[in-house]
Each structure stands twice: as C-alpha cells, then as structure tokens.
Coordinates of C-alpha atoms (C1' of nucleotides) in Angstrom, one line a residue:
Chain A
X1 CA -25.9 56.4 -62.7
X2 CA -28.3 54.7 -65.1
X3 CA -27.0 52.0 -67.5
X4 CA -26.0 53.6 -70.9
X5 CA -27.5 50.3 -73.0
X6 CA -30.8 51.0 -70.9
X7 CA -31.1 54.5 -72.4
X8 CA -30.0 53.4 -75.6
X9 CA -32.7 50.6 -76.0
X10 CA -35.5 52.3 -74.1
X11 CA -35.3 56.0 -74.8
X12 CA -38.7 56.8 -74.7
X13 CA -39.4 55.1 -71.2
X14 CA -36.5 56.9 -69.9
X15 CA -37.8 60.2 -70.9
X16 CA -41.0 59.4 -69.5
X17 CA -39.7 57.6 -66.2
X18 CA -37.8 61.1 -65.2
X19 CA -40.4 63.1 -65.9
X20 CA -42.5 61.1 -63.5
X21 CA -39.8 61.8 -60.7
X22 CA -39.4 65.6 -61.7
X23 CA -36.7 65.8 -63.7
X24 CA -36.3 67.3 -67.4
X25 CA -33.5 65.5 -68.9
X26 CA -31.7 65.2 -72.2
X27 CA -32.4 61.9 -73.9
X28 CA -32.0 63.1 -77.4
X29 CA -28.6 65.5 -76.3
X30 CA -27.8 62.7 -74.4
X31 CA -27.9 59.5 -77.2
X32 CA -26.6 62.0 -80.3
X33 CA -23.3 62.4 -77.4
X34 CA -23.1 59.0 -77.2
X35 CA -23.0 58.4 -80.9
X36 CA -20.6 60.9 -81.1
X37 CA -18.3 59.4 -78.6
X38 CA -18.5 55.7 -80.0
X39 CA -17.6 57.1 -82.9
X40 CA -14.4 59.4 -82.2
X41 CA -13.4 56.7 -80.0
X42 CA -13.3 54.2 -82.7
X43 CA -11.6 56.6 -84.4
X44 CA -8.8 57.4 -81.5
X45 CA -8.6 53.7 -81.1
X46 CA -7.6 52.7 -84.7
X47 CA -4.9 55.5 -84.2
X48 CA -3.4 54.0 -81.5
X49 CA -3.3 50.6 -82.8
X50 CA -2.0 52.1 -85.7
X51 CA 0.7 53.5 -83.1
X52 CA 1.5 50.5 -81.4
X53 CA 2.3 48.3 -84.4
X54 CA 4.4 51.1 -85.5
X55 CA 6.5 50.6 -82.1
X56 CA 6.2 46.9 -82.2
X57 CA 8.9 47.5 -85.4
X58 CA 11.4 49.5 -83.5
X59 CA 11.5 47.3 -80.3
X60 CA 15.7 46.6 -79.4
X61 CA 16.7 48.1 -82.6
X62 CA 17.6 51.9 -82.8
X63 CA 14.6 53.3 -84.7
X64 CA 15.0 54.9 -88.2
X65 CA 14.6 58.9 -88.7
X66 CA 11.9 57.8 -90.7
X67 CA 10.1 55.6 -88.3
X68 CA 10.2 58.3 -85.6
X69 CA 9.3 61.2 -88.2
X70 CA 6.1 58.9 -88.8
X71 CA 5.5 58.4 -85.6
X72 CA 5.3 62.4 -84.0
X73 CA 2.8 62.0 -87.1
X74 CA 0.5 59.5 -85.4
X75 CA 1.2 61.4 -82.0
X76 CA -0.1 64.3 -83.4
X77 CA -3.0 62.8 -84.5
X78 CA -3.9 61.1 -81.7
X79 CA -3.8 64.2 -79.7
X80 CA -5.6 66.0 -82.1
X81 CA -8.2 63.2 -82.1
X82 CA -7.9 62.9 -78.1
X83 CA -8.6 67.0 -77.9
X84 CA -11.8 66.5 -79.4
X85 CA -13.4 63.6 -77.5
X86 CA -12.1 64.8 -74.3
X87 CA -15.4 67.6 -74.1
X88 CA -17.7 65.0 -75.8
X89 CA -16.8 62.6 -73.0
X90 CA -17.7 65.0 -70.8
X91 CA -20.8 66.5 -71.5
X92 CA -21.9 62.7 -72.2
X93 CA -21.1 62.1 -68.1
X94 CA -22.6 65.1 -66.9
X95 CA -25.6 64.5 -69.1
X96 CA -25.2 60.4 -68.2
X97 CA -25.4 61.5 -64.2
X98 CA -28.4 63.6 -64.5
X99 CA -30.9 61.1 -65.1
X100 CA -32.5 59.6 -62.0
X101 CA -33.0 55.6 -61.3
X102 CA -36.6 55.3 -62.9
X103 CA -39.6 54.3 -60.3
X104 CA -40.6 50.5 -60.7
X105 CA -43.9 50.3 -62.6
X106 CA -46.0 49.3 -59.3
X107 CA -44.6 53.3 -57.9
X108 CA -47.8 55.1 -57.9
X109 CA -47.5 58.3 -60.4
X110 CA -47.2 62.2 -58.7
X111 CA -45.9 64.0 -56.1
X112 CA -45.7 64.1 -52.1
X113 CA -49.7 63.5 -51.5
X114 CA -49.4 61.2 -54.1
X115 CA -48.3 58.5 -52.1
X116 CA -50.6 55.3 -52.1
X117 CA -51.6 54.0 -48.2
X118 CA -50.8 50.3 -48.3
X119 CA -51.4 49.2 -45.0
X120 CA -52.6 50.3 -41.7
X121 CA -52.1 49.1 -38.2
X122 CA -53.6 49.9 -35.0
X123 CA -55.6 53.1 -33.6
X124 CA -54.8 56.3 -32.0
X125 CA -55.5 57.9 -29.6
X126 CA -57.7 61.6 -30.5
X127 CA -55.5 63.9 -28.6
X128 CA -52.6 64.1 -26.8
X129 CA -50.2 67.0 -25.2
X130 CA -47.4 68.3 -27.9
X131 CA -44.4 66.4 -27.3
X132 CA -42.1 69.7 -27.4
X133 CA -44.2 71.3 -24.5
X134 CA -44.5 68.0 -22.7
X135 CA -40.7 66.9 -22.7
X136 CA -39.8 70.8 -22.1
X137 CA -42.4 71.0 -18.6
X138 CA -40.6 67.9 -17.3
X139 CA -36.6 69.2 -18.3
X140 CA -36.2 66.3 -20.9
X141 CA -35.1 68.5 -23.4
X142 CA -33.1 71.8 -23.8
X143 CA -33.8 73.7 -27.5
X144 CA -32.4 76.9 -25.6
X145 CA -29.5 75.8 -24.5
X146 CA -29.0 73.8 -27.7
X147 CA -29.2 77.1 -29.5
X148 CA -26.8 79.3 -27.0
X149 CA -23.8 76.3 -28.0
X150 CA -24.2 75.3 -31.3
X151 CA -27.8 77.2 -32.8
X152 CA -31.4 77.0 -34.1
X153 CA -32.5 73.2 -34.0
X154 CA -29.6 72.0 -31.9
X155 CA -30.7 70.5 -28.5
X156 CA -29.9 68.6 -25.7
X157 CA -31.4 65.4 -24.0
X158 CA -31.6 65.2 -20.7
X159 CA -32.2 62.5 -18.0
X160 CA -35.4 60.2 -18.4
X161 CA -35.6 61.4 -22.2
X162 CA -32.1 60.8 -23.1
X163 CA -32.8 57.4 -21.3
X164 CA -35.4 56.7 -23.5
X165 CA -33.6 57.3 -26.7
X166 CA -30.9 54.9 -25.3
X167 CA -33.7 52.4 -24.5
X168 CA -35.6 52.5 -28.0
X169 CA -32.0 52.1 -29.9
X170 CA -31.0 49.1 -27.7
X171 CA -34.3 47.2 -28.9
X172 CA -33.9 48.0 -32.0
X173 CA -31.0 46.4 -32.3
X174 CA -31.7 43.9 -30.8
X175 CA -34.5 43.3 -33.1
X176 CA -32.4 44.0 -36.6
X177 CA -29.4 41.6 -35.2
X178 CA -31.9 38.8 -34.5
X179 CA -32.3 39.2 -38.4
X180 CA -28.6 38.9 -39.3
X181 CA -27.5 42.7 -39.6
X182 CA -24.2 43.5 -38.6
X183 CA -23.9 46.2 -36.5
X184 CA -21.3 48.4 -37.2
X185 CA -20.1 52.4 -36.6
X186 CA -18.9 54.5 -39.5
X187 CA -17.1 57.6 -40.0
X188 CA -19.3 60.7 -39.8
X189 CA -17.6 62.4 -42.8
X190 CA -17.4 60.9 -46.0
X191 CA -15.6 62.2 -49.2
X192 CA -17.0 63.9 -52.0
X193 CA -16.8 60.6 -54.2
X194 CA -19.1 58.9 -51.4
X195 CA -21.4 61.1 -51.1
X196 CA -22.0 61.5 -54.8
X197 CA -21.9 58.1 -55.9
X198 CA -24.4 57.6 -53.0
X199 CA -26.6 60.2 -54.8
X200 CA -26.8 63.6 -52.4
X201 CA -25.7 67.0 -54.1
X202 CA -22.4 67.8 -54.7
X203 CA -20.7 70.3 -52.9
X204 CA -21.2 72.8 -55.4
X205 CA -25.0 72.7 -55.2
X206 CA -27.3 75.1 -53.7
X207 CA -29.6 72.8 -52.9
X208 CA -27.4 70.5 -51.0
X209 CA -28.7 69.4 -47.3
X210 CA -25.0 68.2 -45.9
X211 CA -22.9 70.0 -43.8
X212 CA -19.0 70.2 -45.2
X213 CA -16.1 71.2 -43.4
X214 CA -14.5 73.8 -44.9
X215 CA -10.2 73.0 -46.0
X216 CA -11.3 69.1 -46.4
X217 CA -12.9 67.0 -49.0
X218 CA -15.4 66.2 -46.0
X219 CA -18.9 66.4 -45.5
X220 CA -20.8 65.4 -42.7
X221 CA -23.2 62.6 -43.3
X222 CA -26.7 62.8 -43.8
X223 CA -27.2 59.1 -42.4
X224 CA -25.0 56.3 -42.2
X225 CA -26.2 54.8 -45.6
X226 CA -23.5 57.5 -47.3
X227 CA -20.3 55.4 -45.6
X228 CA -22.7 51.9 -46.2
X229 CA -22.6 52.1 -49.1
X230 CA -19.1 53.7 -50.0
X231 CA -17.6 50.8 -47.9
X232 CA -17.7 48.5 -50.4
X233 CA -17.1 50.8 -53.6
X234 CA -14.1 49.0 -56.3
X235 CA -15.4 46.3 -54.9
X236 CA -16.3 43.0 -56.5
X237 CA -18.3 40.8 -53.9
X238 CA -18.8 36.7 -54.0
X239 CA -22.1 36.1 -54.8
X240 CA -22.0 33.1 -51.9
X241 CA -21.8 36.5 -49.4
X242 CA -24.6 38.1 -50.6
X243 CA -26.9 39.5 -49.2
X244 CA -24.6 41.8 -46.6
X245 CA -26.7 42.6 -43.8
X246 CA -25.5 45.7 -42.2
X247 CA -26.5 48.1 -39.2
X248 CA -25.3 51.1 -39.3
X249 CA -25.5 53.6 -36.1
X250 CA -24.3 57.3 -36.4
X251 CA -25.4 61.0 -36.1
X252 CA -27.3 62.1 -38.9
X253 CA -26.2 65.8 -39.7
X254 CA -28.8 67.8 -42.2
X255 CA -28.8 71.5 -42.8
X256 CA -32.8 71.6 -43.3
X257 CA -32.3 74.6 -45.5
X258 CA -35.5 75.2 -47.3
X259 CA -38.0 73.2 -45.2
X260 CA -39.7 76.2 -43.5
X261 CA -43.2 75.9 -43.6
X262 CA -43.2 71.5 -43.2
X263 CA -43.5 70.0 -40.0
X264 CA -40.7 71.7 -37.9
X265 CA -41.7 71.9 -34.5
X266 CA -39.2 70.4 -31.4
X267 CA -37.7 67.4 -32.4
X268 CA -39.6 66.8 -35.2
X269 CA -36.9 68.0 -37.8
X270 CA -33.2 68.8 -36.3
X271 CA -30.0 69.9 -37.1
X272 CA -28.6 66.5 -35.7
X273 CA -30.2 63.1 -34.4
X274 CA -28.9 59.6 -34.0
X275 CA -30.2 57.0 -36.7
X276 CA -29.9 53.4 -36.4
X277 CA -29.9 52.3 -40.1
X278 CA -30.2 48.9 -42.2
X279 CA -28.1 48.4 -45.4
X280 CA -28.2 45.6 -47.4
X281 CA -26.3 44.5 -50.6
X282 CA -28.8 42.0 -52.7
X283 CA -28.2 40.0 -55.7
X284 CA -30.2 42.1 -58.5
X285 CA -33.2 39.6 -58.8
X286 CA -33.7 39.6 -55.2
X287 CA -33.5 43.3 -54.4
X288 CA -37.2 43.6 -54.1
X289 CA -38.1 41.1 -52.2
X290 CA -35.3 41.8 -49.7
X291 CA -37.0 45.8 -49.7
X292 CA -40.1 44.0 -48.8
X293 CA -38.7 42.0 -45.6
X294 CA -36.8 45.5 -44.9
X295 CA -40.1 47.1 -44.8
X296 CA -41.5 43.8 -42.2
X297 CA -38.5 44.5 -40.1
X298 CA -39.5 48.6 -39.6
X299 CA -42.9 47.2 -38.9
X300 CA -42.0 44.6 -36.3
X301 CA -39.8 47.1 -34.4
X302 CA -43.1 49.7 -34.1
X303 CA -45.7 46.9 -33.6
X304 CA -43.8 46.0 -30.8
X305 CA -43.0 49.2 -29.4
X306 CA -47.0 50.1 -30.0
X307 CA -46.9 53.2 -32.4
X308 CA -50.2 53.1 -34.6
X309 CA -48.8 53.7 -38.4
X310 CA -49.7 53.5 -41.9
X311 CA -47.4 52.0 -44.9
X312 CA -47.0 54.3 -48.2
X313 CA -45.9 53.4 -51.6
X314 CA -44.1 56.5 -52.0
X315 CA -45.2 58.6 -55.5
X316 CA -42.5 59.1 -58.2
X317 CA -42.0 62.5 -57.6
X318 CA -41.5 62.1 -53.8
X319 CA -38.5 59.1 -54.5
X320 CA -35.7 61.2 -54.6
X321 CA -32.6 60.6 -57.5
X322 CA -31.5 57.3 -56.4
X323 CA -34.5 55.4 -55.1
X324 CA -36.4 53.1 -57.8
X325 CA -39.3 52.9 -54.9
X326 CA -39.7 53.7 -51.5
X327 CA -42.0 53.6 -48.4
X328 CA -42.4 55.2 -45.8
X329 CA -43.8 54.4 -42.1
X330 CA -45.9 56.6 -41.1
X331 CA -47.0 56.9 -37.6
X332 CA -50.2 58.4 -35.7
X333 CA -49.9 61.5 -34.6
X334 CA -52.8 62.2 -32.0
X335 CA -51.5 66.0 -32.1
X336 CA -51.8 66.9 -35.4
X337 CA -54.5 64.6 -36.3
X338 CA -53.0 62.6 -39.1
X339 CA -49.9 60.2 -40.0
X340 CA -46.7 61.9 -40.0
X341 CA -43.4 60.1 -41.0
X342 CA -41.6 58.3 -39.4
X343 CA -39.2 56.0 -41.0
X344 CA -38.6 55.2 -44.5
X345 CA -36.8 52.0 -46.8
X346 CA -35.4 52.4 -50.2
X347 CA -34.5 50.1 -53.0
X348 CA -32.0 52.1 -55.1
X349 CA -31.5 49.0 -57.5
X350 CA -28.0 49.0 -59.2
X351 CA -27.8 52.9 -59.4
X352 CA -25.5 53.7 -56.2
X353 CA -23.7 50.2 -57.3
X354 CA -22.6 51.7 -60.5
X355 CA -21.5 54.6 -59.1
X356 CA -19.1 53.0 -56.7
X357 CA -18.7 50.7 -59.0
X358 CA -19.8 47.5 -56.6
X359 CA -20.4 44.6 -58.6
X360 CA -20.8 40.8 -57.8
X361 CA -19.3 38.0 -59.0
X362 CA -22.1 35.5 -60.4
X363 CA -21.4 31.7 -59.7
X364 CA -21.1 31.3 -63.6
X365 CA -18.5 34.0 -63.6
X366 CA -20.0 37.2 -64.8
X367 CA -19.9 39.8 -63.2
X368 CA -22.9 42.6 -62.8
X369 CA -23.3 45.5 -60.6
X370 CA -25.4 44.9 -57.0
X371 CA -28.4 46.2 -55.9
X372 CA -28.1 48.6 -52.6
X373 CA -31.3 48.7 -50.3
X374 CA -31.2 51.0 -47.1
X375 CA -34.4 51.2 -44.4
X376 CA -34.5 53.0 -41.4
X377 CA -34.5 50.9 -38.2
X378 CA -34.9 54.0 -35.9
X379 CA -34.4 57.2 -36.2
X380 CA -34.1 58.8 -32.7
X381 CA -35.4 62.2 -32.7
X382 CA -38.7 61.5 -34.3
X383 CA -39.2 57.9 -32.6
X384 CA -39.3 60.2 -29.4
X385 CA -41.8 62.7 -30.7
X386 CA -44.2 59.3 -31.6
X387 CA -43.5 57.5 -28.0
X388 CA -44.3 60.9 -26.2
X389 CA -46.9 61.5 -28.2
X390 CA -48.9 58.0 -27.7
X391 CA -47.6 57.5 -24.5
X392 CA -49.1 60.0 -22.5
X393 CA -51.0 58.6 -18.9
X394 CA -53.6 60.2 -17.6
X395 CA -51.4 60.9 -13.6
X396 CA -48.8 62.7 -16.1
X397 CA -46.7 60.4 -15.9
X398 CA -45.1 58.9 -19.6
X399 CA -45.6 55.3 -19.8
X400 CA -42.6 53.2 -20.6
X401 CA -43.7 51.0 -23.8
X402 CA -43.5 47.4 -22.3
X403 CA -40.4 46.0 -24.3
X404 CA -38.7 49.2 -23.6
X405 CA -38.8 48.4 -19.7
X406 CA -35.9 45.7 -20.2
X407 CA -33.6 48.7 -21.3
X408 CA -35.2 51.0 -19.0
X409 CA -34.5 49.5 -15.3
X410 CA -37.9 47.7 -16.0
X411 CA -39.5 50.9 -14.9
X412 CA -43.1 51.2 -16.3
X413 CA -43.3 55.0 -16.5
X414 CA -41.1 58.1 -16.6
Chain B
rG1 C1' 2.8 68.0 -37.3
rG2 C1' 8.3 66.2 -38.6
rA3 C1' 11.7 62.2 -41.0
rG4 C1' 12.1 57.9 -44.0
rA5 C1' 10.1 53.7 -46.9
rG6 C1' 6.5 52.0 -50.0
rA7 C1' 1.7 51.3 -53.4
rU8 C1' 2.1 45.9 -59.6
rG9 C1' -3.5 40.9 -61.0
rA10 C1' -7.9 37.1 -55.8
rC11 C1' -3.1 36.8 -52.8
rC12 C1' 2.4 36.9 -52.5
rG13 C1' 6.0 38.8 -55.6
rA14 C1' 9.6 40.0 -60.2
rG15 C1' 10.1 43.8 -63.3
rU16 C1' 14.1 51.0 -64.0
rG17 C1' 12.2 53.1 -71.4
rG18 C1' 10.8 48.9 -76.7
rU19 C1' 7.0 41.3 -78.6
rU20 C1' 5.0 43.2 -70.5
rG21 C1' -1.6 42.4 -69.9
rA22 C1' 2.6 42.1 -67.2
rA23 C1' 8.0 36.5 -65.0
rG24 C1' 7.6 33.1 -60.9
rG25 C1' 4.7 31.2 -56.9
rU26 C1' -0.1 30.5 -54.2
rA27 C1' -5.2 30.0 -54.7
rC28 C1' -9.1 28.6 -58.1
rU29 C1' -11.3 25.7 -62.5
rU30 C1' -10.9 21.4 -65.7
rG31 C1' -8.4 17.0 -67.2
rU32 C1' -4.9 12.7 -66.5
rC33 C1' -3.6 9.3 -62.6
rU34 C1' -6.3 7.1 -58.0
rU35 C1' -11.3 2.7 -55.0
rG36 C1' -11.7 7.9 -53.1
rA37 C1' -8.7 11.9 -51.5
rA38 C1' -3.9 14.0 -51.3
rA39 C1' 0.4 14.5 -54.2
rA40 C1' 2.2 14.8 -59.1
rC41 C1' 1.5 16.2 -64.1
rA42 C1' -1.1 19.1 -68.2
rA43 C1' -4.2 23.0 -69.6
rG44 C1' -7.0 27.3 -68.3
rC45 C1' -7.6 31.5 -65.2
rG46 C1' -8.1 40.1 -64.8
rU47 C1' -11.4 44.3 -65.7
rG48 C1' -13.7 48.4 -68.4
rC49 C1' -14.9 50.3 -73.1
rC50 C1' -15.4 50.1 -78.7
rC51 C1' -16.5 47.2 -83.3
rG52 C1' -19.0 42.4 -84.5
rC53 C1' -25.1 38.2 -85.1
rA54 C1' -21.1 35.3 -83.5
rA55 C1' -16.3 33.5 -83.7
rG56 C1' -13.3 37.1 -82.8
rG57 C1' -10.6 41.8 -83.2
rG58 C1' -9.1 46.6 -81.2
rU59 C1' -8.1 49.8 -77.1
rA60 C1' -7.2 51.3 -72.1
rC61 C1' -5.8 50.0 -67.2
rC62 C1' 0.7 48.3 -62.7
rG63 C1' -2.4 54.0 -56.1
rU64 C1' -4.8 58.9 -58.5
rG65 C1' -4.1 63.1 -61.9
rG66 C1' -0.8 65.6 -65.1
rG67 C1' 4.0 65.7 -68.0
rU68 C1' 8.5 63.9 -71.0
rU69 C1' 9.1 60.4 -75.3
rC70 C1' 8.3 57.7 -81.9
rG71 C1' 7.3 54.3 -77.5
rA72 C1' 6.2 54.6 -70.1
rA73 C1' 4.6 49.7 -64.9
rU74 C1' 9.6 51.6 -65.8
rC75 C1' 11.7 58.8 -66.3
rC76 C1' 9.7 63.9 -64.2
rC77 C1' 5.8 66.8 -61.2
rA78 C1' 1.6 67.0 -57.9
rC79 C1' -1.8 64.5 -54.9
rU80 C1' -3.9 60.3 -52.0
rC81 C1' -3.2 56.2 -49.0
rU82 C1' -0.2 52.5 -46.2
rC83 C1' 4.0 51.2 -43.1
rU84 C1' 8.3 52.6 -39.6
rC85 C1' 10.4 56.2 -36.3
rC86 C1' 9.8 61.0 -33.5
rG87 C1' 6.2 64.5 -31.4
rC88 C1' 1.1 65.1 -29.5
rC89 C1' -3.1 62.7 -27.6
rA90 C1' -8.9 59.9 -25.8

RNA sequence: GGAGAGAUGACCGAGUGGUUGAAGGUACUUGUCUUGAAAACAAGCGUGCCCGCAAGGGUACCGUGGGUUCGAAUCCCACUCUCUCCGCCA
C-alpha cells in the first residue's frame, strides 16, 4: 500500500499518478476518511485514558459502587465511540489499498504500445519455422497429451527439448549465483495474506489470474516472487544484510483467463512453466540502481545465450499495481516479425514492503520500510520458443547455443 | 489423521484479574576503570498510531480473532502455528 503522509502531502500527484497507470481512485473520499478517523480516534483515545486513570484509583483496593457505576459509564462510551470508527477504519483501508505504487517520473506516460525502446542488441534472423510446429515434427513436445491429463495449455516436454530447458536453467544459474543470489526453492502455494500483500487479486476477484485450491487458504503461485517476498514479512532486517540476493526456482501456475486474442500459440503462454526468478531486498535509496544491474544481469544471461532483444521502459499503464517501473526484454522473433517478450524486472519500491510489513533497521536506528525488486532470470517456456526460434540450421537440425553445450553433453545440435 | 504440551520484547525467561510496556538474565549502546582489551560497575536500550514546531504527552500491542469485566499477558470461546508421542508416507 501507498504511504498515508504521501497522499496527505501530495494529493494532487497521487490523483494524477493513478490515473496514468489506469486506475480511478478516491483521493478526496479517501483524505476526508482520514480526517475523520484521526479525529474519532483522538476522541476514543482520550476515553480510554480517561478509563485507565480511572482504574489506576481502584488498583488492590475493593473499588467503590461509585467508581464502578462511573466506570460501565466510560465503557459505554468507549464502545459507543469504538462502534463508530470501526466502519470509518474500514472504508479508509479498502480505499488506502486501492491506490497503485505511482510510476517514477522517468516511466514513459500510456498504455501497452506505449512502452519506450531503450536499447537494442543484435540482429535477427527474417524467417524461421514456428517453434510449436517445429518442436511438435521432432516429438519435443506433447500439447495433446497435455490436454487428455490435465487440459488446454497443459503440455509435456519430452527428450532433447526437455533437455534443453534443463540446460538453459543450469546456466542461468550459474550466471545469477556468480552475482551473489541465493538460490533457493519455495512453496508453490502461498496464503491469501502473501499473495495480497504481494499485490495479485484477492480471491474474491474476477479478474484474478491464480489458481486456488478449493477448502484451503491456498493459491497456487503465479511466480516465485509471491513466497520472496512473503518470506520475510514482520520482519525487521539489519541494514548490514541488505541487499538480500535471492533466486527463486518454482512452477509458475496462471489461469490466462482473458488473454484470447494476445500471443497464445504453443508455448508461448501456458497454464504452467518453470521460472527461475531474482528477488532482491534494497535499502530504499538504492532500489533503482539495484533494478538497473537486475536489468544487466537479464541481459548478460541472453547476450550470452545469443537471443537478439530489445529493452522497454514499460508505460504507466502497462506497470501493473505494484510496480513503480518496469522493463521488459524483449526478444527477436523471426516468426512474427517483431520483438515479443520475454522477460521482465520490476522495482516495486516500498509498496509490497508495507504490506508485509518488512522494514529495515537503519545504522542510526530508525527504522523504514525496504524496497522489493524482482527480475526474471529465465522463464522456461518462452526461453524455448526464442532458442527454437533463432536456432534453426539449415540440415534441420537445432543448434545447441554454445554455452548451453556444457549442460548439454557438449553436443552442438539437437 | 489421533493424543498431549506450548506460543511473552533481538534472544532466554518470570508473570493466573488491578502502579506490568511487562521482573530477572543475555546481547547491544554509552560512560567509569585500564597502556589496550577483558572483567567489574553505572546508565540507556521495543514497535505502530494519534496530538504537538519541538520538548513531550496519549493510546494500542504478551500467536491471531472474538468474548467476560469498572479493569485482561492473566478468565472463556474459536482459529493458526510449534514441539512430543502414535498412525501413514517420498
């Protein structure tokens, strides 16, 4: 959630800063609560000291009739008092939570074409087999059968393919570790208190991507970054620690509902795909220049591997409710004809932080919330689809990108 | 899944209705002593919110949520988690 003092001192810009992301919300509603609430509160709490000197005269002693007449008095009062606050207070959340993190002022204005192209790195190739077609001719992967056992969008891997994935994971981690992430495996299912503190739609939402299992307070995470960054919720971290570098490696589970009509073919967008994921917790002044070297990292890995891609300063509108800026890899999509994406890094600022309540302990003693920053190191499904797609020989063969080959049994195609 | 025990501050640990925000200890900070360190001694040492320019004041918090009471860490109810034993099991 967004600080209450920030809305409070900068109304206006708050207004304006949701807006920009998409979002109508209730600044005026929203302030007039919180005067409101300051108010009663004052109120309750002048009751209850009221109250508690009252008690401080019967301590030991055996209280008069009088003292305890006058006290049901005060108890009444308070409850009255208490009765009316109680919906204030909670209106003043719900209207608290509604209001996104606001873009940094360097996030370019609009929607999803918005975005602004920052970078660009290598060239394509002008045509290429689709990867669906291609991976299906040679039995790497199994949409049918993925379908008959679980449904639409559920597939298997198989042999060469499968090997792949394994291969492209394995160097990717070995890239994020030689920059001090931890790797580390997480429970697929997180609580309702993660998952909203982490900013995806409560259960209760139609428009909510996660899977949850029915009985439990479980959902099915959407990537690992929902048990990152619970793990450290109540939390208050040394500052000496900071930043926490971690990997995360898990399933990614997404219901897709509503994304007819985008980019769906084959692997591009499934029900389920394995994600190795960066997480870090920054001290608030570093945050961006830690989503920067997040952003280096995600480049390294594809330089490396040999993808052509772009770099986008992700619009406003296209941020999502956490996410002060974003950007997203693109890569080269010799199929289609154009950069598709591929991975994408966050800077959420304090706004999952206060949430979770995950603060830090400053080396003068205060204490503030952190800043949470989460990238994509690879996510599997679609890191196939741009290997397959670039990687195509001319003999039919699929060549093995050359610092794949050490996870691959150093063989040079597949 | 069954039975039992438990959940208190950074940590250990007292506390079963009334100066308890919480004894005592450890750790930490500062000071005295010391050539320096250790030890010893002294003082300090939770968080959120509200009011206040500040100094400061108020209030809430002893797993979570309700309840009883003039008053709850302490009594009652529900839930969550941890530990031990049994069952099951990769």
């Amino acid at each position: 959630m967004i600080d209450i003092q920030f809305v409070r001192d900068n109304p206006e810009l708050v207004k304006e800063k949701s807006e920009q992301k998409g979002y109508t919300v209730d600044v005026e509603g929203l302030l007039a609560l919180d005067e409101q609430r300051r108010q009663l509160l004052t109120d309750v709490e002048a009751k209850r000291a009221e109250r508690n000197t009252l008690t401080a005269t019967m301590k030991g002693g055996k209280p008069s009739p009088k003292q305890i007449e006058q006290g049901k008095i005060l108890k009444d009062e308070i409850q009255t008092l208490e009765s009316q606050l109680q919906p204030i207070d909670d209106k003043y959340l719900s209207l608290l939570v509604s209001i996104p993190n606001p873009a940094e002022d360097d996030v370019p204005p609009g929607g999803e074409h918005d975005g602004q192209e920052i970078k660009k790195n290598g060239t394509g190739k002008s045509q290429a087999e689709d990867h669906l077609d291609y991976a299906t001719a040679r039995d790497w992967v199994d949409f049918e059968r993925g379908a008959k056992v679980a449904g639409a969008k559920f597939y298997f891997l198989k042999g060469d393919l499968a090997l792949l994935e394994n291969a492209i994971t394995q160097f990717a981690l070995q890239v994020i570790q030689r920059h001090g992430f931890t790797l580390m495996t997480v429970p697929h299912m997180v609580n309702a208190k993660t998952a909203v503190g982490t900013g995806f739609a409560p259960r209760s939402s139609e428009q909510s991507d996660e899977y949850y299992v029915e009985g439990e307070d479980l959902s099915l995470i959407a990537t690992s970054e929902l048990p990152l960054t619970g793990y450290h919720a109540d939390e208050v971290l040394d500052e000496v620690n900071l930043p926490l570098l971690y990997a995360g490696y898990s399933p990614c589970y997404r219901k897709e509902a509503g994304t007819y009509g985008k980019h769906t073919r084959g692997l591009y967008r499934v029900h389920q795909f394995n994600k190795l994921e960066m997480y870090v917790y920054s001290l608030p002044e570093k945050s961006r220049e830690m989503h920067e070297k997040i952003l280096k990292i995600e480049e390294e890995i594809w330089q490396q591997i040999g993808i052509p891609y772009r770099v986008v300063n992700i619009a406003a509108g296209d941020l999502g409710f956490p996410a002060a800026k974003k950007y997203d890899i693109d890569y080269w999509s010799p199929v289609d004809g154009k950069y598709l994406e591929l991975t994408s890094c966050s800077n959420c600022t304090d706004f999952q932080a206060r949430n979770l309540n995950i603060r830090v302990r400053r080396q003068d003693g205060t204490i503030t919330p952190v800043h949470t920053l989460n990238g994509t190191a690879v996510s599997l499904a679609r890191s196939l689809v741009a290997v397959i797609e670039n990687f195509q020989k001319d003999n039919g063969k699929l060549e093995v990108p050359p610092v794949l080959r050490l996870y691959m049994n150093n063989r040079e195609e597949i």
